[in-house]
């Protein structure tokens, strides 16, 4: 820095002269002040004000002047350019190697302003470089190349202004470039969304090349995005899928429904998100259902006309499954079911009647119950069931009595059998089976009550007693008449062991003589 014309010390600080203050006032000045109406300031107060001003100026020299004056040593200067503005302080943009030209030294205030602007420039440069790096990572040249070039151009212009020490202009240009970079960063989400929308539209329109390009752009913004990756994959198979859809359309036009369905299904296997293939498949399935529905209804009506109700029900049931909301199928199916029910009721009733006629009362009971399970309001079935149950019970009792004739030897059982015969006699018409059963039971009763003559033999030494008959005494031979049944005869004799003999008298069977002799002497032993 050149020495001031008024002189400076060796430290190059400019000389500050003390202000010339008058500590006294003459009469003229005082008179002028009085004429102007100003308040008169006492002499002591003016002295104090002057001292305060001097102290303030001294403090400014000591504390603030060094910051305002360029204190850079002369040895660190190069052709009048401050050391702080050396080549190392040039913008680190890498866009140019032009060095700033030397400029004449300014005032301390000017240099401070330039230093501040230079610092702002460098801060902006750091933000710009970070934004530029992020944009290049996402290959901004491929989706906003022209706008990115304009931002770079603005940054280059800022470099030139910086190198020419036009720092205020450099700061403005850098701010413009940073704003453009940030605008590009902020637009990435919008670019992604537009690319995804255009890609999806291209897929729907069958344009594989355009779709692939759009999804590629979306992946530049979001490389790991699942939707974009899926779209890119779909674009890669779009031509194959479109070919299958075209084949399916041709088959559908020719009414080859199964072939069309196979083509559309194959297309969906390759691309599960192919909406056109899914729509075509749904349309084809609908036509197949319509065809199968008409076929099932036709078969059902044919079977119904032929009286094949079961086949008709099966066909109409299939039709109702194909079209659950079809009123036609539902109505005719219900009618067919009613006819089948009526037929089955009639079959059960007819079977019950035949069984009753044949006196197969258990079978008749079962058929009446089956008919009532289909329609509990059937009066015939109710009355028939009641009669069948009574006859079935009577039939069971008669069969049991006939199958066990020996039970009739008991007086109580014979009374039950006679009561059973009276119940059977009240049945009209009796029927062949019941008549046969009653005849058989009457004959068995007659035999059970017909006495049988039996020969008893003894030694005339044994006293014989027949249980349920009485004491027969001693005898050698005796004939007695007994009812059919089982008997026990006991013989006793003094000094001999008692003897017990069981014998049975059966109808229509001549009994063998019964021998009752106590012949085994009791051995009392010797003393």
XYZ file of C-alpha atoms in Angstrom, residues 69-386:
318
model
C -6.661 -1.708 6.598
C -4.995 -4.365 4.400
C -2.272 -5.687 6.735
C -0.836 -8.186 4.262
C 2.933 -7.916 4.218
C 4.453 -6.500 1.101
C 6.479 -9.667 0.614
C 3.288 -11.722 0.219
C 1.922 -9.625 -2.609
C 2.277 -10.430 -6.268
C 2.002 -7.572 -8.685
C -0.377 -5.793 -6.408
C -2.740 -8.874 -5.922
C -3.430 -9.888 -2.284
C -2.059 -13.267 -1.166
C -5.601 -14.371 -0.234
C -6.416 -14.103 -3.901
C -3.645 -16.385 -5.131
C -4.152 -19.221 -7.582
C -5.174 -21.537 -4.753
C -8.272 -19.398 -4.117
C -9.574 -19.656 -7.719
C -12.983 -21.393 -8.204
C -12.602 -25.195 -8.036
C -15.042 -25.910 -10.854
C -12.501 -27.522 -13.104
C -14.073 -25.815 -16.092
C -11.189 -23.371 -16.905
C -7.589 -22.754 -15.954
C -7.624 -19.009 -16.624
C -6.082 -17.113 -13.687
C -7.507 -13.819 -12.427
C -5.613 -10.758 -13.531
C -3.962 -8.483 -10.981
C -6.062 -5.603 -9.910
C -5.045 -2.466 -8.119
C -5.436 -2.505 -4.375
C -8.714 -1.057 -3.158
C -9.720 0.537 0.049
C -10.064 -1.573 3.206
C -13.852 -1.467 2.885
C -13.752 -2.579 -0.743
C -11.332 -5.401 0.007
C -13.523 -6.614 2.861
C -16.553 -6.673 0.562
C -14.619 -8.582 -2.096
C -13.457 -11.113 0.509
C -17.040 -11.632 1.592
C -18.226 -12.116 -1.992
C -15.377 -14.522 -2.670
C -16.406 -16.586 0.366
C -20.020 -16.633 -0.851
C -18.816 -17.764 -4.282
C -16.889 -20.658 -2.823
C -19.852 -21.759 -0.651
C -22.120 -21.703 -3.692
C -19.533 -23.678 -5.653
C -19.540 -26.418 -3.000
C -23.352 -26.739 -3.197
C -23.235 -26.696 -6.995
C -20.647 -29.479 -7.150
C -22.712 -31.680 -4.796
C -25.876 -31.117 -6.833
C -24.023 -31.723 -10.088
C -22.625 -35.006 -8.778
C -26.075 -36.217 -7.683
C -27.586 -35.334 -11.052
C -24.829 -37.133 -12.935
C -25.323 -40.210 -10.753
C -28.884 -40.278 -12.073
C -27.649 -39.659 -15.642
C -29.384 -36.345 -15.974
C -27.972 -35.994 -19.492
C -30.452 -38.642 -20.644
C -33.615 -37.053 -19.288
C -32.815 -33.296 -19.040
C -29.621 -32.834 -21.008
C -30.441 -29.460 -22.558
C -31.503 -27.844 -19.323
C -28.494 -29.356 -17.536
C -26.175 -27.876 -20.185
C -27.713 -24.462 -19.613
C -27.002 -24.766 -15.898
C -23.415 -25.750 -16.629
C -23.087 -22.785 -18.978
C -24.326 -20.468 -16.240
C -21.764 -21.963 -13.855
C -18.985 -21.441 -16.431
C -19.986 -17.803 -16.804
C -19.769 -17.527 -13.045
C -16.220 -18.967 -13.187
C -15.196 -16.312 -15.690
C -16.621 -13.530 -13.526
C -14.870 -14.976 -10.491
C -11.503 -15.117 -12.275
C -11.931 -11.502 -13.336
C -12.624 -10.534 -9.714
C -16.193 -9.588 -10.558
C -17.281 -11.381 -7.437
C -20.715 -9.848 -7.146
C -21.499 -10.990 -10.686
C -19.963 -14.395 -9.982
C -22.156 -14.836 -6.917
C -25.260 -13.995 -8.943
C -24.332 -16.379 -11.745
C -23.500 -19.167 -9.300
C -26.821 -18.671 -7.575
C -28.619 -18.932 -10.912
C -26.720 -22.121 -11.777
C -27.417 -23.632 -8.319
C -31.095 -22.774 -8.652
C -31.180 -24.612 -12.004
C -29.416 -27.629 -10.491
C -31.863 -27.674 -7.579
C -34.765 -27.336 -9.974
C -33.517 -30.427 -11.762
C -33.194 -32.257 -8.449
C -36.702 -31.235 -7.444
C -38.092 -32.366 -10.801
C -36.742 -35.916 -10.488
C -39.907 -37.215 -8.805
C -42.038 -35.596 -11.507
C -39.814 -37.043 -14.237
C -40.157 -40.460 -12.620
C -43.948 -40.177 -12.412
C -44.309 -38.999 -16.016
C -42.012 -41.768 -17.254
C -44.020 -44.399 -15.363
C -47.289 -43.023 -16.718
C -46.002 -42.902 -20.296
C -44.494 -46.365 -19.932
C -47.772 -47.805 -18.683
C -49.643 -46.101 -21.511
C -47.176 -47.500 -24.025
C -47.671 -50.994 -22.602
C -51.429 -50.616 -22.931
C -51.001 -49.462 -26.528
C -48.668 -52.356 -27.326
C -45.597 -50.180 -28.029
C -42.752 -52.221 -26.505
C -39.920 -49.915 -27.638
C -41.488 -46.748 -26.244
C -42.449 -48.521 -23.009
C -38.904 -49.822 -22.515
C -37.464 -46.323 -23.025
C -39.832 -44.775 -20.498
C -39.188 -47.389 -17.825
C -35.452 -47.018 -18.438
C -35.832 -43.297 -17.677
C -37.771 -44.096 -14.504
C -35.012 -46.458 -13.411
C -32.433 -43.705 -13.869
C -34.286 -41.803 -11.148
C -35.072 -44.824 -8.953
C -32.795 -47.737 -9.893
C -34.336 -50.167 -7.369
C -37.993 -49.268 -7.907
C -40.100 -52.459 -8.115
C -42.821 -50.939 -10.289
C -40.289 -49.632 -12.805
C -38.418 -52.951 -12.859
C -41.692 -54.784 -13.391
C -42.612 -52.415 -16.203
C -39.233 -52.920 -17.831
C -39.687 -56.684 -17.639
C -43.166 -56.418 -19.137
C -41.825 -54.298 -21.962
C -39.293 -57.045 -22.714
C -42.053 -59.648 -23.156
C -44.664 -57.350 -24.692
C -44.131 -58.482 -28.289
C -44.541 -62.137 -27.336
C -47.616 -61.364 -25.264
C -49.143 -59.291 -28.066
C -48.557 -62.151 -30.510
C -50.390 -64.581 -28.224
C -53.258 -62.129 -27.783
C -53.506 -61.762 -31.562
C -53.657 -65.549 -31.960
C -56.302 -65.713 -29.256
C -58.336 -62.995 -30.985
C -58.243 -64.955 -34.226
C -59.366 -68.149 -32.497
C -62.108 -66.233 -30.686
C -63.340 -64.804 -33.980
C -63.562 -68.343 -35.375
C -65.418 -69.527 -32.250
C -62.561 -71.826 -31.253
C -63.075 -70.954 -27.650
C -60.756 -73.470 -25.996
C -57.884 -72.489 -28.277
C -58.486 -68.805 -27.564
C -58.566 -69.479 -23.865
C -55.239 -71.327 -24.064
C -53.594 -68.390 -25.889
C -54.847 -65.786 -23.429
C -53.886 -67.956 -20.465
C -50.374 -68.397 -21.860
C -50.079 -64.631 -22.315
C -51.046 -64.111 -18.668
C -48.503 -66.679 -17.554
C -45.805 -64.615 -19.246
C -47.197 -61.285 -18.043
C -49.669 -61.568 -15.141
C -50.349 -57.814 -15.452
C -51.431 -57.906 -19.100
C -54.871 -56.309 -18.744
C -55.850 -56.915 -22.372
C -55.132 -60.648 -22.066
C -57.093 -60.784 -18.808
C -60.064 -59.002 -20.353
C -60.009 -61.288 -23.383
C -59.780 -64.337 -21.123
C -62.773 -63.173 -19.096
C -64.731 -62.621 -22.303
C -63.776 -66.082 -23.561
C -64.707 -67.726 -20.273
C -68.059 -65.970 -20.462
C -68.707 -67.316 -23.942
C -67.685 -70.805 -22.845
C -70.087 -70.602 -19.905
C -72.889 -69.432 -22.183
C -72.262 -72.314 -24.560
C -72.089 -74.918 -21.780
C -75.160 -73.422 -20.124
C -77.230 -73.720 -23.285
C -76.033 -77.290 -23.767
C -76.890 -78.297 -20.180
C -80.357 -76.722 -20.408
C -81.047 -78.519 -23.683
C -80.014 -81.864 -22.198
C -82.142 -81.200 -19.142
C -85.296 -80.467 -21.129
C -84.765 -83.556 -23.298
C -84.404 -85.755 -20.226
C -87.435 -84.133 -18.623
C -89.593 -84.837 -21.666
C -88.432 -88.455 -21.634
C -89.329 -88.844 -17.969
C -85.713 -89.296 -16.965
C -86.016 -87.016 -13.980
C -82.675 -87.843 -12.395
C -80.796 -87.063 -15.614
C -82.817 -83.862 -16.008
C -81.989 -82.772 -12.456
C -78.286 -83.397 -13.059
C -78.306 -81.309 -16.246
C -80.259 -78.420 -14.712
C -78.007 -78.460 -11.635
C -74.966 -78.094 -13.876
C -76.646 -75.215 -15.717
C -77.406 -73.462 -12.417
C -73.747 -73.778 -11.382
C -72.621 -72.215 -14.646
C -74.983 -69.274 -14.156
C -75.930 -68.992 -10.476
C -78.210 -66.030 -11.125
C -80.160 -67.613 -13.959
C -83.866 -67.570 -13.191
C -84.636 -70.050 -15.945
C -82.245 -72.682 -14.630
C -83.374 -72.136 -11.038
C -87.076 -72.440 -11.818
C -86.855 -75.529 -13.974
C -84.485 -77.150 -11.457
C -86.986 -76.581 -8.646
C -89.798 -77.989 -10.770
C -87.725 -81.037 -11.585
C -86.886 -81.573 -7.938
C -90.561 -81.353 -7.018
C -91.421 -83.944 -9.649
C -88.656 -86.187 -8.403
C -89.917 -85.789 -4.843
C -93.463 -86.596 -5.893
C -92.255 -89.610 -7.802
C -90.247 -90.869 -4.857
C -93.180 -90.371 -2.483
C -95.412 -92.376 -4.774
C -92.743 -95.055 -5.050
C -92.423 -95.289 -1.268
C -96.182 -95.415 -0.795
C -96.578 -98.084 -3.453
C -93.778 -100.122 -1.906
C -95.397 -99.761 1.508
C -98.736 -100.926 0.147
C -97.176 -103.990 -1.461
C -95.287 -104.812 1.714
C -98.492 -104.486 3.783
C -100.332 -106.681 1.321
C -97.622 -109.291 1.701
C -97.755 -108.803 5.464
C -94.096 -107.605 5.457
C -94.795 -105.116 8.154
C -91.220 -104.071 8.868
C -90.675 -103.158 5.198
C -94.011 -101.358 5.093
C -93.042 -99.352 8.186
C -89.743 -98.265 6.621
C -91.349 -97.135 3.355
C -94.055 -95.141 5.108
C -91.400 -93.402 7.194
C -89.395 -92.555 4.029
C -92.470 -91.071 2.380
C -93.187 -88.920 5.436
C -89.578 -87.698 5.494
C -90.245 -86.110 2.087
C -93.716 -84.800 2.941
C -94.913 -85.029 6.523
C -98.446 -83.967 5.555
C -99.277 -87.268 3.792
C -102.407 -88.640 5.517
C -102.112 -92.031 3.826
C -98.566 -92.401 5.050
C -99.521 -91.520 8.627
C -102.429 -93.981 8.824
C -100.482 -96.664 6.993
C -97.511 -96.231 9.308
C -99.688 -96.588 12.409
